[in-house]
Amino acid sequence: MNKSAGEKQGNLYMVATPIGNLEDITLRALRVLKEVDLIAAEDTRHSRILLNAYNIKTPLISLHEHNEKERSELIVSRIKNGISIAYISDAGTPCISDPGYHLVHIALENQISVIPVPGPSALITALSVCGFPADHFLFCGFLPPKENKRRRFLESIKDEEKTIIFYESPARIIDALKDVYDVLGDRQIVVARELTKVFEEIKRGWISDIVTERSVSKAKGEFTVILQGAFHGPVSLTDDEIQEKLLQLWAERTISLRDAVAEIVRRTGLSRKKVYDMAVKIRQAPDRN
Ligand code: SAM
């Protein structure tokens, strides 16, 4: 593939593939996947669906987390012998919570050109619609699956002011969100499920509300979660907005005046007295009796 005269060594291409919708593949990715001599794929059966859709007949070999080390050696030796290879993971960008790092590392050690072919990644896709600042963010990959480790990890990012992103499996999403709520407090959150697919769903709200949503607790599929960074100072809300928040809370669930005030104070950082005075005003309004 595109080797200049006298050049013996091939290249390694790290190619991003769709995270669901097969149309999300770039023209360049299709060309590279057609032109390379070999495609190394995390799961060859899974990737064949994409390759068949675009009539790409390039031979495939597997490289997944359990054979990454030995396969990387083999791939590097073949590239040194003159063939070019593309690596694709099951979905999105290789190395992002996916195999590929070891392959890149040893390719670089062997002075092989490693060429990125960019495309989708679930974290960037979710970030682009989350509505939180995205100029700086912290991507955590998958949270630790065990509760004690997960809570310890969450403690370590408690004061992080940047927008926080993590991946989560449907089996653990509710437990993870409960831990986030307990350790980081109530925050605005975006739960993006099945991005780019038929059942794409993007839920926004407070963790305390989202965690009880049936559509999250019973949902299947792939989740990317985005959290507002730690908040160090009160939000500015008008009296009408505070009233609206209190009324919304009372419409959603039966909750005492004291608990409603505490919840709004925790969510917003506003002064307790201010929220309490608004709550009393609402409770005393004639149309609430
Ligand atoms: N390399 C991929 C990337 O660039 O996004 C991530 C691979 S990681 C093994 C898979 C996880 O990414 C899923 O468990 C889910 O948390 C997230 N993810 C992948 N596809 C997604 C989608 N379509 N919608 C939401 N999250 C997704």
mmCIF file of C-alpha atoms and ligand atoms in Angstrom:
data_model
loop_
_atom_site.group_PDB
_atom_site.id
_atom_site.type_symbol
_atom_site.label_atom_id
_atom_site.label_comp_id
_atom_site.label_asym_id
_atom_site.label_seq_id
_atom_site.Cartn_x
_atom_site.Cartn_y
_atom_site.Cartn_z
ATOM 1 C CA MET A 1 0.000 0.000 0.000
ATOM 2 C CA ASN A 2 1.461 3.365 -1.115
ATOM 3 C CA LYS A 3 5.044 2.265 -0.563
ATOM 4 C CA SER A 4 7.598 4.466 -2.260
ATOM 5 C CA ALA A 5 10.377 2.898 -4.351
ATOM 6 C CA GLY A 6 12.991 1.248 -2.201
ATOM 7 C CA GLU A 7 10.853 1.471 0.949
ATOM 8 C CA LYS A 8 10.706 -1.938 2.598
ATOM 9 C CA GLN A 9 8.734 -1.350 5.764
ATOM 10 C CA GLY A 10 4.945 -1.014 5.818
ATOM 11 C CA ASN A 11 2.855 1.235 8.072
ATOM 12 C CA LEU A 12 0.526 0.643 10.974
ATOM 13 C CA TYR A 13 -2.839 2.455 10.714
ATOM 14 C CA MET A 14 -4.990 2.870 13.839
ATOM 15 C CA VAL A 15 -8.456 3.229 12.328
ATOM 16 C CA ALA A 16 -11.566 4.429 14.185
ATOM 17 C CA THR A 17 -14.839 2.688 13.270
ATOM 18 C CA PRO A 18 -18.517 3.496 14.044
ATOM 19 C CA ILE A 19 -19.926 3.207 17.589
ATOM 20 C CA GLY A 20 -23.244 1.957 16.210
ATOM 21 C CA ASN A 21 -24.383 3.582 13.009
ATOM 22 C CA LEU A 22 -22.398 2.072 10.152
ATOM 23 C CA GLU A 23 -22.681 5.315 8.169
ATOM 24 C CA ASP A 24 -20.302 6.952 10.656
ATOM 25 C CA ILE A 25 -17.172 5.735 8.896
ATOM 26 C CA THR A 26 -14.926 8.161 7.110
ATOM 27 C CA LEU A 27 -14.040 7.956 3.420
ATOM 28 C CA ARG A 28 -10.392 7.762 4.417
ATOM 29 C CA ALA A 29 -11.013 4.876 6.823
ATOM 30 C CA LEU A 30 -12.761 2.952 4.025
ATOM 31 C CA ARG A 31 -9.884 3.601 1.637
ATOM 32 C CA VAL A 32 -7.230 2.560 4.163
ATOM 33 C CA LEU A 33 -9.142 -0.589 5.126
ATOM 34 C CA LYS A 34 -9.391 -1.510 1.427
ATOM 35 C CA GLU A 35 -5.758 -0.763 0.623
ATOM 36 C CA VAL A 36 -3.871 -2.335 3.527
ATOM 37 C CA ASP A 37 -2.612 -5.906 3.191
ATOM 38 C CA LEU A 38 -4.120 -7.072 6.459
ATOM 39 C CA ILE A 39 -6.630 -5.843 9.044
ATOM 40 C CA ALA A 40 -6.091 -6.792 12.679
ATOM 41 C CA ALA A 41 -9.422 -6.655 14.497
ATOM 42 C CA GLU A 42 -10.457 -7.024 18.141
ATOM 43 C CA ASP A 43 -13.198 -9.447 17.063
ATOM 44 C CA THR A 44 -13.023 -10.588 13.450
ATOM 45 C CA ARG A 45 -16.660 -11.811 13.356
ATOM 46 C CA HIS A 46 -17.932 -8.492 14.666
ATOM 47 C CA SER A 47 -15.802 -6.435 12.267
ATOM 48 C CA ARG A 48 -16.830 -8.507 9.282
ATOM 49 C CA ILE A 49 -20.289 -6.925 9.512
ATOM 50 C CA LEU A 50 -18.770 -3.496 8.883
ATOM 51 C CA LEU A 51 -16.365 -4.739 6.229
ATOM 52 C CA ASN A 52 -19.100 -6.659 4.365
ATOM 53 C CA ALA A 53 -21.315 -3.555 4.401
ATOM 54 C CA TYR A 54 -18.606 -1.736 2.442
ATOM 55 C CA ASN A 55 -17.476 -4.704 0.346
ATOM 56 C CA ILE A 56 -13.993 -4.718 1.884
ATOM 57 C CA LYS A 57 -12.273 -8.029 1.240
ATOM 58 C CA THR A 58 -8.965 -7.420 3.052
ATOM 59 C CA PRO A 59 -7.880 -10.482 5.105
ATOM 60 C CA LEU A 60 -8.431 -10.307 8.862
ATOM 61 C CA ILE A 61 -6.587 -11.557 11.919
ATOM 62 C CA SER A 62 -7.600 -11.075 15.550
ATOM 63 C CA LEU A 63 -5.873 -8.956 18.161
ATOM 64 C CA HIS A 64 -7.764 -8.726 21.430
ATOM 65 C CA GLU A 65 -6.897 -8.115 25.073
ATOM 66 C CA HIS A 66 -5.959 -11.774 25.664
ATOM 67 C CA ASN A 67 -3.504 -12.131 22.756
ATOM 68 C CA GLU A 68 -2.432 -8.509 22.311
ATOM 69 C CA LYS A 69 1.192 -9.024 23.351
ATOM 70 C CA GLU A 70 2.027 -12.002 21.110
ATOM 71 C CA ARG A 71 -0.074 -10.749 18.190
ATOM 72 C CA SER A 72 1.570 -7.327 18.396
ATOM 73 C CA GLU A 73 4.994 -8.976 17.966
ATOM 74 C CA LEU A 74 3.731 -10.862 14.914
ATOM 75 C CA ILE A 75 2.136 -7.761 13.382
ATOM 76 C CA VAL A 76 5.253 -5.687 13.925
ATOM 77 C CA SER A 77 7.463 -8.337 12.308
ATOM 78 C CA ARG A 78 5.140 -8.489 9.282
ATOM 79 C CA ILE A 79 5.136 -4.701 8.929
ATOM 80 C CA LYS A 80 8.933 -4.781 9.057
ATOM 81 C CA ASN A 81 8.800 -7.295 6.210
ATOM 82 C CA GLY A 82 6.959 -4.776 4.088
ATOM 83 C CA ILE A 83 3.214 -5.192 4.552
ATOM 84 C CA SER A 84 0.862 -2.499 5.862
ATOM 85 C CA ILE A 85 -1.668 -3.327 8.554
ATOM 86 C CA ALA A 86 -4.709 -1.512 9.951
ATOM 87 C CA TYR A 87 -5.974 -2.084 13.465
ATOM 88 C CA ILE A 88 -9.674 -1.740 14.312
ATOM 89 C CA SER A 89 -11.385 -2.389 17.635
ATOM 90 C CA ASP A 90 -15.029 -3.465 17.928
ATOM 91 C CA ALA A 91 -16.278 0.119 17.984
ATOM 92 C CA GLY A 92 -14.931 3.640 18.096
ATOM 93 C CA THR A 93 -11.310 4.627 18.442
ATOM 94 C CA PRO A 94 -8.727 1.914 19.219
ATOM 95 C CA CYS A 95 -6.918 2.257 22.586
ATOM 96 C CA ILE A 96 -9.802 4.243 24.126
ATOM 97 C CA SER A 97 -10.915 1.666 26.729
ATOM 98 C CA ASP A 98 -10.028 -0.821 24.002
ATOM 99 C CA PRO A 99 -6.985 -2.855 22.922
ATOM 100 C CA GLY A 100 -4.294 -1.243 20.787
ATOM 101 C CA TYR A 101 -1.930 0.449 23.225
ATOM 102 C CA HIS A 102 0.598 -2.382 23.335
ATOM 103 C CA LEU A 103 0.619 -2.681 19.546
ATOM 104 C CA VAL A 104 1.298 1.057 19.126
ATOM 105 C CA HIS A 105 3.966 0.933 21.805
ATOM 106 C CA ILE A 106 5.988 -1.848 20.253
ATOM 107 C CA ALA A 107 5.479 -0.527 16.717
ATOM 108 C CA LEU A 108 7.041 2.767 17.849
ATOM 109 C CA GLU A 109 9.892 0.907 19.543
ATOM 110 C CA ASN A 110 10.558 -0.690 16.152
ATOM 111 C CA GLN A 111 10.579 2.653 14.322
ATOM 112 C CA ILE A 112 7.367 1.838 12.454
ATOM 113 C CA SER A 113 5.187 4.749 11.295
ATOM 114 C CA VAL A 114 1.936 4.662 13.247
ATOM 115 C CA ILE A 115 -0.721 6.612 11.377
ATOM 116 C CA PRO A 116 -3.998 7.673 13.020
ATOM 117 C CA VAL A 117 -7.187 7.509 10.968
ATOM 118 C CA PRO A 118 -9.644 9.397 13.189
ATOM 119 C CA GLY A 119 -13.361 8.873 13.561
ATOM 120 C CA PRO A 120 -16.010 8.272 16.226
ATOM 121 C CA SER A 121 -15.503 7.762 19.938
ATOM 122 C CA ALA A 122 -18.395 7.468 22.391
ATOM 123 C CA LEU A 123 -16.874 9.934 24.847
ATOM 124 C CA ILE A 124 -16.425 12.700 22.274
ATOM 125 C CA THR A 125 -19.838 12.011 20.759
ATOM 126 C CA ALA A 126 -21.499 12.324 24.174
ATOM 127 C CA LEU A 127 -19.437 15.388 25.107
ATOM 128 C CA SER A 128 -20.539 17.206 21.957
ATOM 129 C CA VAL A 129 -24.184 17.227 23.100
ATOM 130 C CA CYS A 130 -23.869 17.238 26.904
ATOM 131 C CA GLY A 131 -24.243 20.971 27.419
ATOM 132 C CA PHE A 132 -21.435 21.111 30.025
ATOM 133 C CA PRO A 133 -18.108 22.850 29.395
ATOM 134 C CA ALA A 134 -16.073 20.559 27.160
ATOM 135 C CA ASP A 135 -12.887 22.554 26.665
ATOM 136 C CA HIS A 136 -11.318 20.639 29.577
ATOM 137 C CA PHE A 137 -12.592 17.305 30.806
ATOM 138 C CA LEU A 138 -11.572 14.211 32.729
ATOM 139 C CA PHE A 139 -12.179 10.870 31.027
ATOM 140 C CA CYS A 140 -12.123 7.995 33.524
ATOM 141 C CA GLY A 141 -12.754 5.017 31.209
ATOM 142 C CA PHE A 142 -14.772 2.330 33.036
ATOM 143 C CA LEU A 143 -15.232 2.899 36.780
ATOM 144 C CA PRO A 144 -13.859 0.071 38.960
ATOM 145 C CA PRO A 145 -16.497 -2.713 39.019
ATOM 146 C CA LYS A 146 -16.189 -3.445 42.782
ATOM 147 C CA GLU A 147 -18.038 -1.055 45.088
ATOM 148 C CA ASN A 148 -15.221 -0.329 47.560
ATOM 149 C CA LYS A 149 -12.690 0.421 44.821
ATOM 150 C CA ARG A 150 -15.261 2.443 42.896
ATOM 151 C CA ARG A 151 -16.029 4.584 45.953
ATOM 152 C CA ARG A 152 -12.340 5.086 46.665
ATOM 153 C CA PHE A 153 -11.811 6.190 43.083
ATOM 154 C CA LEU A 154 -14.771 8.572 43.272
ATOM 155 C CA GLU A 155 -13.339 10.082 46.488
ATOM 156 C CA SER A 156 -10.153 10.833 44.547
ATOM 157 C CA ILE A 157 -12.046 12.915 41.946
ATOM 158 C CA LYS A 158 -14.507 14.539 44.334
ATOM 159 C CA ASP A 159 -13.048 18.029 43.913
ATOM 160 C CA GLU A 160 -12.414 17.793 40.179
ATOM 161 C CA GLU A 161 -13.900 20.907 38.606
ATOM 162 C CA LYS A 162 -13.684 19.694 35.022
ATOM 163 C CA THR A 163 -16.526 17.856 33.337
ATOM 164 C CA ILE A 164 -16.168 14.134 34.137
ATOM 165 C CA ILE A 165 -16.902 11.275 31.738
ATOM 166 C CA PHE A 166 -17.003 7.558 32.251
ATOM 167 C CA TYR A 167 -18.168 4.420 30.480
ATOM 168 C CA GLU A 168 -20.463 1.967 32.225
ATOM 169 C CA SER A 169 -22.117 -1.362 31.509
ATOM 170 C CA PRO A 170 -25.918 -1.721 31.814
ATOM 171 C CA ALA A 171 -25.427 -4.262 34.625
ATOM 172 C CA ARG A 172 -23.636 -1.719 36.821
ATOM 173 C CA ILE A 173 -25.102 1.625 35.762
ATOM 174 C CA ILE A 174 -27.498 2.042 38.701
ATOM 175 C CA ASP A 175 -24.986 0.922 41.361
ATOM 176 C CA ALA A 176 -22.406 3.257 39.836
ATOM 177 C CA LEU A 177 -24.810 6.217 39.796
ATOM 178 C CA LYS A 178 -25.808 5.555 43.425
ATOM 179 C CA ASP A 179 -22.147 5.604 44.441
ATOM 180 C CA VAL A 180 -21.566 8.794 42.453
ATOM 181 C CA TYR A 181 -24.524 10.389 44.259
ATOM 182 C CA ASP A 182 -23.300 9.266 47.698
ATOM 183 C CA VAL A 183 -19.686 10.282 47.186
ATOM 184 C CA LEU A 184 -19.892 13.346 44.925
ATOM 185 C CA GLY A 185 -23.329 14.633 45.953
ATOM 186 C CA ASP A 186 -26.203 15.496 43.677
ATOM 187 C CA ARG A 187 -25.065 16.955 40.366
ATOM 188 C CA GLN A 188 -26.308 17.559 36.884
ATOM 189 C CA ILE A 189 -25.690 14.505 34.768
ATOM 190 C CA VAL A 190 -26.104 13.318 31.194
ATOM 191 C CA VAL A 191 -26.633 9.613 30.551
ATOM 192 C CA ALA A 192 -26.141 8.831 26.873
ATOM 193 C CA ARG A 193 -27.334 5.391 25.814
ATOM 194 C CA GLU A 194 -26.947 3.646 22.468
ATOM 195 C CA LEU A 195 -25.518 6.721 20.764
ATOM 196 C CA THR A 196 -25.990 6.755 16.974
ATOM 197 C CA LYS A 197 -28.166 3.612 17.159
ATOM 198 C CA VAL A 198 -31.917 3.078 16.682
ATOM 199 C CA PHE A 199 -32.663 3.354 20.420
ATOM 200 C CA GLU A 200 -30.413 6.307 21.096
ATOM 201 C CA GLU A 201 -31.473 8.100 24.283
ATOM 202 C CA ILE A 202 -29.872 11.072 26.014
ATOM 203 C CA LYS A 203 -31.195 11.715 29.531
ATOM 204 C CA ARG A 204 -30.333 14.915 31.362
ATOM 205 C CA GLY A 205 -31.090 15.920 34.935
ATOM 206 C CA TRP A 206 -30.016 15.554 38.557
ATOM 207 C CA ILE A 207 -28.440 12.247 39.566
ATOM 208 C CA SER A 208 -31.130 11.828 42.222
ATOM 209 C CA ASP A 209 -33.816 11.952 39.535
ATOM 210 C CA ILE A 210 -32.054 9.934 36.837
ATOM 211 C CA VAL A 211 -31.190 7.094 39.217
ATOM 212 C CA THR A 212 -34.871 6.325 39.732
ATOM 213 C CA GLU A 213 -35.763 6.481 36.023
ATOM 214 C CA ARG A 214 -37.071 3.169 34.758
ATOM 215 C CA SER A 215 -35.605 3.875 31.347
ATOM 216 C CA VAL A 216 -32.128 3.850 32.920
ATOM 217 C CA SER A 217 -32.550 1.123 35.534
ATOM 218 C CA LYS A 218 -34.203 -1.323 33.136
ATOM 219 C CA ALA A 219 -32.304 -0.297 30.048
ATOM 220 C CA LYS A 220 -29.983 -2.427 28.027
ATOM 221 C CA GLY A 221 -27.231 -1.243 25.752
ATOM 222 C CA GLU A 222 -24.147 0.880 26.053
ATOM 223 C CA PHE A 223 -23.877 3.848 28.384
ATOM 224 C CA THR A 224 -21.637 6.872 28.471
ATOM 225 C CA VAL A 225 -22.095 9.056 31.560
ATOM 226 C CA ILE A 226 -21.123 12.716 31.852
ATOM 227 C CA LEU A 227 -21.074 14.555 35.165
ATOM 228 C CA GLN A 228 -20.895 18.215 35.921
ATOM 229 C CA GLY A 229 -17.554 19.032 37.554
ATOM 230 C CA ALA A 230 -17.348 19.924 41.270
ATOM 231 C CA PHE A 231 -19.053 23.134 41.984
ATOM 232 C CA HIS A 232 -17.365 25.614 44.308
ATOM 233 C CA GLY A 233 -19.818 28.430 44.857
ATOM 234 C CA PRO A 234 -23.525 29.111 44.651
ATOM 235 C CA VAL A 235 -25.348 29.140 41.325
ATOM 236 C CA SER A 236 -27.242 32.301 40.658
ATOM 237 C CA LEU A 237 -30.981 31.689 40.532
ATOM 238 C CA THR A 238 -33.833 34.189 40.543
ATOM 239 C CA ASP A 239 -36.590 33.850 43.174
ATOM 240 C CA ASP A 240 -38.884 32.508 40.448
ATOM 241 C CA GLU A 241 -36.343 29.832 39.512
ATOM 242 C CA ILE A 242 -35.951 28.748 43.146
ATOM 243 C CA GLN A 243 -39.742 28.538 43.442
ATOM 244 C CA GLU A 244 -39.892 26.521 40.251
ATOM 245 C CA LYS A 245 -37.307 24.044 41.573
ATOM 246 C CA LEU A 246 -39.207 23.606 44.830
ATOM 247 C CA LEU A 247 -42.537 23.152 43.055
ATOM 248 C CA GLN A 248 -40.975 20.663 40.681
ATOM 249 C CA LEU A 249 -39.598 18.675 43.600
ATOM 250 C CA TRP A 250 -42.995 18.612 45.346
ATOM 251 C CA ALA A 251 -44.705 17.609 42.104
ATOM 252 C CA GLU A 252 -42.302 14.691 41.679
ATOM 253 C CA ARG A 253 -42.446 13.235 45.189
ATOM 254 C CA THR A 254 -43.835 13.612 48.668
ATOM 255 C CA ILE A 255 -41.112 15.365 50.567
ATOM 256 C CA SER A 256 -41.208 17.550 53.705
ATOM 257 C CA LEU A 257 -40.442 21.257 53.560
ATOM 258 C CA ARG A 258 -37.222 20.654 55.491
ATOM 259 C CA ASP A 259 -36.002 17.930 53.140
ATOM 260 C CA ALA A 260 -36.979 19.927 50.053
ATOM 261 C CA VAL A 261 -34.980 22.916 51.301
ATOM 262 C CA ALA A 262 -31.993 20.689 52.108
ATOM 263 C CA GLU A 263 -32.096 19.132 48.667
ATOM 264 C CA ILE A 264 -32.226 22.442 46.806
ATOM 265 C CA VAL A 265 -29.404 23.811 48.975
ATOM 266 C CA ARG A 266 -27.294 20.748 48.208
ATOM 267 C CA ARG A 267 -27.998 20.980 44.494
ATOM 268 C CA THR A 268 -27.366 24.692 44.142
ATOM 269 C CA GLY A 269 -25.171 25.886 46.982
ATOM 270 C CA LEU A 270 -27.695 28.691 47.652
ATOM 271 C CA SER A 271 -28.138 30.039 51.176
ATOM 272 C CA ARG A 272 -30.358 27.880 53.320
ATOM 273 C CA LYS A 273 -32.287 30.896 54.604
ATOM 274 C CA LYS A 274 -33.092 32.114 51.103
ATOM 275 C CA VAL A 275 -34.433 28.728 50.009
ATOM 276 C CA TYR A 276 -36.292 28.221 53.296
ATOM 277 C CA ASP A 277 -38.030 31.622 52.973
ATOM 278 C CA MET A 278 -39.129 30.761 49.426
ATOM 279 C CA ALA A 279 -40.411 27.348 50.539
ATOM 280 C CA VAL A 280 -42.466 28.899 53.372
ATOM 281 C CA LYS A 281 -43.870 31.453 50.935
ATOM 282 C CA ILE A 282 -45.001 28.714 48.561
ATOM 283 C CA ARG A 283 -46.527 26.648 51.386
ATOM 284 C CA GLN A 284 -48.437 29.685 52.669
ATOM 285 C CA ALA A 285 -49.763 30.649 49.230
ATOM 286 C CA PRO A 286 -53.588 30.353 49.285
ATOM 287 C CA ASP A 287 -53.801 28.075 46.222
ATOM 288 C CA ARG A 288 -51.688 25.361 47.969
ATOM 289 C CA ASN A 289 -54.254 24.830 50.721
HETATM 290 N N1 SAM B 1 -13.195 2.558 21.841
HETATM 291 C C1 SAM B 1 -14.554 2.955 22.159
HETATM 292 C C2 SAM B 1 -14.674 4.474 21.963
HETATM 293 O O1 SAM B 1 -13.828 5.055 21.290
HETATM 294 O O2 SAM B 1 -15.664 5.050 22.435
HETATM 295 C C3 SAM B 1 -14.953 2.529 23.564
HETATM 296 C C4 SAM B 1 -14.880 1.046 23.756
HETATM 297 S S1 SAM B 1 -15.372 0.513 25.341
HETATM 298 C C5 SAM B 1 -14.914 -1.186 25.302
HETATM 299 C C6 SAM B 1 -17.104 0.332 25.151
HETATM 300 C C7 SAM B 1 -17.867 1.298 26.038
HETATM 301 O O3 SAM B 1 -17.961 2.562 25.388
HETATM 302 C C8 SAM B 1 -19.317 0.877 26.269
HETATM 303 O O4 SAM B 1 -19.432 -0.036 27.361
HETATM 304 C C9 SAM B 1 -19.993 2.195 26.577
HETATM 305 O O5 SAM B 1 -19.739 2.574 27.908
HETATM 306 C C10 SAM B 1 -19.232 3.130 25.609
HETATM 307 N N2 SAM B 1 -19.940 3.160 24.325
HETATM 308 C C11 SAM B 1 -19.560 2.545 23.178
HETATM 309 N N3 SAM B 1 -20.487 2.749 22.218
HETATM 310 C C12 SAM B 1 -21.462 3.513 22.767
HETATM 311 C C13 SAM B 1 -22.690 4.034 22.279
HETATM 312 N N4 SAM B 1 -23.091 3.797 21.044
HETATM 313 N N5 SAM B 1 -23.442 4.792 23.117
HETATM 314 C C14 SAM B 1 -23.032 5.032 24.387
HETATM 315 N N6 SAM B 1 -21.893 4.559 24.894
HETATM 316 C C15 SAM B 1 -21.114 3.788 24.110
#
